[in-house]
């Protein structure tokens, strides 16, 4: 019995500084080069928000995953558009799994296609209360053309023109302008 108490005390002494350290670091950021550009992943543990942005010579996009409000917003330039969707938590990586995902990231000269894909159809709509989606999404999407993105499943026809974003070689977010709805 004494032994187990001492073990617990010792473990406590060893673990406490490590945990304290972890909590102080509210933001993790990692940059990798992919093909001709790079992607930066940022995880904010305090706000439960992750963002991934990609910059190449001809393209810029940033996707924000707000695990607190449960929304995903993706800003795409030069389209100057912002696609907002409800986060499907069964398809997205868990928030707690993101640090490991960041740790596993490696620079890629020849990127592989991601193993998972989520496809959305877009409806152009002015989003009145952008603030309720969280401050990051608000600041990212303010002033852009906003679209509501609805997930689609199964084989799709007439999806229109699609834009596929390879996020960290892990997840493809494909946004399609369904011309039938315009
Ligand atoms: C969320 O993802 C699951 C698994 O792919 C799917 O079955 C479900 O329909 C999705 N929910 C929505 C609202 O699209």
CSV table of C-alpha atoms and ligand atoms in Angstrom, one decimal:
chain,number,residue,atom,x,y,z
A,1,UNK,CA,0.0,0.0,0.0
A,2,UNK,CA,2.8,2.4,0.9
A,3,UNK,CA,4.5,1.5,-2.3
A,4,UNK,CA,1.5,2.5,-4.4
A,5,UNK,CA,1.1,5.8,-2.6
A,6,UNK,CA,4.8,6.6,-3.2
A,7,UNK,CA,4.4,5.6,-6.8
A,8,UNK,CA,1.5,7.9,-7.2
A,9,UNK,CA,3.4,10.8,-5.5
A,10,UNK,CA,6.4,10.2,-7.7
A,11,UNK,CA,4.3,10.0,-10.8
A,12,UNK,CA,2.6,13.2,-9.8
A,13,UNK,CA,5.9,15.0,-9.4
A,14,UNK,CA,7.1,13.8,-12.8
A,15,UNK,CA,3.9,14.5,-14.7
A,16,UNK,CA,2.9,17.8,-13.3
A,17,UNK,CA,5.6,19.9,-14.9
A,18,UNK,CA,5.0,18.2,-18.2
A,19,UNK,CA,1.3,19.0,-18.1
A,20,UNK,CA,1.9,22.5,-17.0
A,21,UNK,CA,4.2,23.0,-19.9
A,22,UNK,CA,1.6,21.7,-22.3
A,23,UNK,CA,-1.1,24.0,-21.0
A,24,UNK,CA,1.0,27.1,-21.3
A,25,UNK,CA,1.5,26.5,-24.9
A,26,UNK,CA,-1.9,27.4,-26.2
A,27,UNK,CA,-0.9,27.7,-29.8
A,28,UNK,CA,1.0,25.2,-31.9
A,29,UNK,CA,2.1,26.1,-35.4
A,30,UNK,CA,3.8,24.1,-38.1
A,31,UNK,CA,4.9,25.0,-41.6
A,32,UNK,CA,5.6,22.5,-44.3
A,33,UNK,CA,6.5,22.9,-47.9
A,34,UNK,CA,4.3,21.0,-50.4
A,35,UNK,CA,5.0,20.9,-54.1
A,36,UNK,CA,5.8,24.5,-55.1
A,37,UNK,CA,4.3,26.2,-52.1
A,38,UNK,CA,3.7,25.7,-48.4
A,39,UNK,CA,1.0,25.0,-45.8
A,40,UNK,CA,0.9,26.3,-42.3
A,41,UNK,CA,-1.2,24.6,-39.6
A,42,UNK,CA,-2.0,26.4,-36.5
A,43,UNK,CA,-3.8,24.9,-33.5
A,44,UNK,CA,-5.2,27.1,-30.8
A,45,UNK,CA,-6.0,25.0,-27.7
A,46,UNK,CA,-7.6,27.7,-25.8
A,47,UNK,CA,-10.2,28.5,-28.5
A,48,UNK,CA,-10.5,25.0,-29.9
A,49,UNK,CA,-9.7,26.4,-33.4
A,50,UNK,CA,-7.4,25.0,-36.0
A,51,UNK,CA,-6.5,26.7,-39.3
A,52,UNK,CA,-4.6,25.5,-42.3
A,53,UNK,CA,-3.5,27.9,-45.0
A,54,UNK,CA,-1.8,27.3,-48.3
A,55,UNK,CA,0.3,29.7,-50.3
A,56,UNK,CA,1.6,29.0,-53.7
A,57,UNK,CA,2.5,31.4,-56.5
A,58,UNK,CA,-0.9,31.4,-58.0
A,59,UNK,CA,-3.2,30.4,-55.2
A,60,UNK,CA,-4.1,31.1,-51.6
A,61,UNK,CA,-6.6,29.5,-49.4
A,62,UNK,CA,-7.2,29.2,-45.7
A,63,UNK,CA,-9.6,26.8,-43.9
A,64,UNK,CA,-10.6,27.4,-40.3
A,65,UNK,CA,-12.0,24.5,-38.2
A,66,UNK,CA,-13.8,25.8,-35.2
A,67,UNK,CA,-14.4,22.9,-32.9
A,68,UNK,CA,-16.1,25.1,-30.4
A,69,UNK,CA,-18.8,26.6,-32.6
A,70,UNK,CA,-18.8,23.5,-34.9
A,71,UNK,CA,-18.3,25.4,-38.1
A,72,UNK,CA,-15.8,25.2,-40.9
A,73,UNK,CA,-15.0,28.2,-43.1
A,74,UNK,CA,-12.7,28.3,-46.1
A,75,UNK,CA,-11.4,31.4,-47.7
A,76,UNK,CA,-10.3,31.2,-51.3
A,77,UNK,CA,-8.3,33.7,-53.3
A,78,UNK,CA,-8.3,35.0,-55.9
A,79,UNK,CA,-12.0,34.2,-56.0
A,80,UNK,CA,-12.5,36.3,-52.8
A,81,UNK,CA,-15.0,33.8,-51.6
A,82,UNK,CA,-15.7,32.2,-48.3
A,83,UNK,CA,-17.4,28.8,-47.9
A,84,UNK,CA,-19.1,28.1,-44.6
A,85,UNK,CA,-20.3,24.7,-43.5
A,86,UNK,CA,-21.4,22.8,-40.4
A,87,UNK,CA,-18.5,20.7,-39.2
A,88,UNK,CA,-19.2,17.0,-39.5
A,89,UNK,CA,-17.4,15.7,-36.5
A,90,UNK,CA,-17.5,12.1,-37.7
A,91,UNK,CA,-15.5,13.0,-40.8
A,92,UNK,CA,-13.1,15.6,-39.5
A,93,UNK,CA,-10.1,14.6,-37.4
A,94,UNK,CA,-10.8,15.1,-33.7
A,95,UNK,CA,-9.4,18.2,-32.1
A,96,UNK,CA,-7.3,16.2,-29.7
A,97,UNK,CA,-5.8,14.3,-32.7
A,98,UNK,CA,-4.6,17.4,-34.4
A,99,UNK,CA,-1.3,17.9,-32.5
A,100,UNK,CA,-0.3,14.4,-33.6
A,101,UNK,CA,-1.3,15.2,-37.2
A,102,UNK,CA,0.9,18.3,-37.0
A,103,UNK,CA,3.8,16.3,-35.6
A,104,UNK,CA,3.5,13.8,-38.4
A,105,UNK,CA,3.7,16.4,-41.2
A,106,UNK,CA,6.7,16.3,-43.5
A,107,UNK,CA,7.8,18.4,-46.4
A,108,UNK,CA,6.6,16.9,-49.7
A,109,UNK,CA,8.2,17.5,-53.0
A,110,UNK,CA,5.6,15.3,-54.7
A,111,UNK,CA,2.5,15.5,-52.7
A,112,UNK,CA,0.2,12.4,-52.5
A,113,UNK,CA,-3.5,12.9,-52.8
A,114,UNK,CA,-5.3,12.8,-49.5
A,115,UNK,CA,-7.0,9.6,-48.4
A,116,UNK,CA,-10.2,11.3,-47.3
A,117,UNK,CA,-12.5,13.7,-49.2
A,118,UNK,CA,-15.5,15.7,-48.3
A,119,UNK,CA,-17.5,17.2,-51.1
A,120,UNK,CA,-19.7,20.3,-50.8
A,121,UNK,CA,-22.2,22.0,-53.0
A,122,UNK,CA,-22.3,25.8,-52.7
A,123,UNK,CA,-25.2,28.1,-52.3
A,124,UNK,CA,-24.5,31.8,-52.6
A,125,UNK,CA,-25.9,33.5,-49.6
A,126,UNK,CA,-25.2,36.6,-47.5
A,127,UNK,CA,-24.5,35.4,-44.0
A,128,UNK,CA,-25.9,38.1,-41.7
A,129,UNK,CA,-24.6,37.0,-38.4
A,130,UNK,CA,-21.1,36.0,-39.3
A,131,UNK,CA,-19.9,36.8,-35.8
A,132,UNK,CA,-21.7,33.9,-34.3
A,133,UNK,CA,-19.4,31.5,-36.2
A,134,UNK,CA,-16.5,32.6,-34.0
A,135,UNK,CA,-14.0,35.5,-34.2
A,136,UNK,CA,-11.5,33.7,-36.5
A,137,UNK,CA,-14.2,32.9,-39.1
A,138,UNK,CA,-15.6,36.4,-38.8
A,139,UNK,CA,-12.2,38.1,-39.4
A,140,UNK,CA,-11.4,35.7,-42.3
A,141,UNK,CA,-14.6,36.0,-44.1
A,142,UNK,CA,-15.6,39.6,-43.6
A,143,UNK,CA,-15.9,41.5,-46.9
A,144,UNK,CA,-15.8,38.3,-49.1
A,145,UNK,CA,-18.6,36.7,-51.1
A,146,UNK,CA,-20.1,34.2,-48.7
A,147,UNK,CA,-21.5,30.8,-49.6
A,148,UNK,CA,-23.1,28.1,-47.5
A,149,UNK,CA,-21.5,24.8,-48.3
A,150,UNK,CA,-23.6,21.6,-47.9
A,151,UNK,CA,-22.0,18.2,-47.8
A,152,UNK,CA,-23.0,15.8,-50.5
A,153,UNK,CA,-22.6,12.0,-50.5
A,154,UNK,CA,-22.5,9.3,-53.0
A,155,UNK,CA,-22.0,9.6,-56.7
A,156,UNK,CA,-22.9,13.1,-57.8
A,157,UNK,CA,-23.8,14.4,-61.3
A,158,UNK,CA,-23.9,18.0,-62.3
A,159,UNK,CA,-21.8,19.2,-59.5
A,160,UNK,CA,-20.6,21.9,-61.7
A,161,UNK,CA,-17.1,23.3,-61.5
A,162,UNK,CA,-15.3,22.1,-58.4
A,163,UNK,CA,-12.3,23.3,-56.5
A,164,UNK,CA,-10.4,20.7,-54.6
A,165,UNK,CA,-8.2,21.7,-51.7
A,166,UNK,CA,-5.7,19.2,-50.4
A,167,UNK,CA,-5.4,19.9,-46.7
A,168,UNK,CA,-2.1,18.6,-45.3
A,169,UNK,CA,-2.3,15.6,-47.7
A,170,UNK,CA,-4.8,14.2,-45.2
A,171,UNK,CA,-8.2,15.6,-46.2
A,172,UNK,CA,-9.5,16.9,-49.5
A,173,UNK,CA,-12.1,19.6,-49.2
A,174,UNK,CA,-13.9,19.8,-52.6
A,175,UNK,CA,-16.3,22.8,-53.2
A,176,UNK,CA,-18.6,22.7,-56.2
A,177,UNK,CA,-20.6,25.4,-57.7
A,178,UNK,CA,-23.8,23.7,-58.6
A,179,UNK,CA,-24.9,25.7,-61.6
A,180,UNK,CA,-28.5,24.3,-61.3
A,181,UNK,CA,-29.0,26.2,-58.1
A,182,UNK,CA,-27.7,29.6,-59.3
B,1,LIG,C1,-21.5,13.2,-41.6
B,1,LIG,O1,-20.6,12.1,-42.0
B,1,LIG,C2,-21.2,10.8,-41.9
B,1,LIG,C3,-20.1,9.9,-42.3
B,1,LIG,O2,-19.5,10.1,-43.6
B,1,LIG,C4,-22.3,10.8,-42.9
B,1,LIG,O3,-22.9,9.5,-42.8
B,1,LIG,C5,-23.3,11.9,-42.5
B,1,LIG,O4,-24.4,11.9,-43.5
B,1,LIG,C6,-22.7,13.2,-42.5
B,1,LIG,N1,-23.6,14.2,-42.1
B,1,LIG,C7,-24.0,15.2,-42.9
B,1,LIG,C8,-24.9,16.2,-42.3
B,1,LIG,O5,-23.6,15.3,-44.0
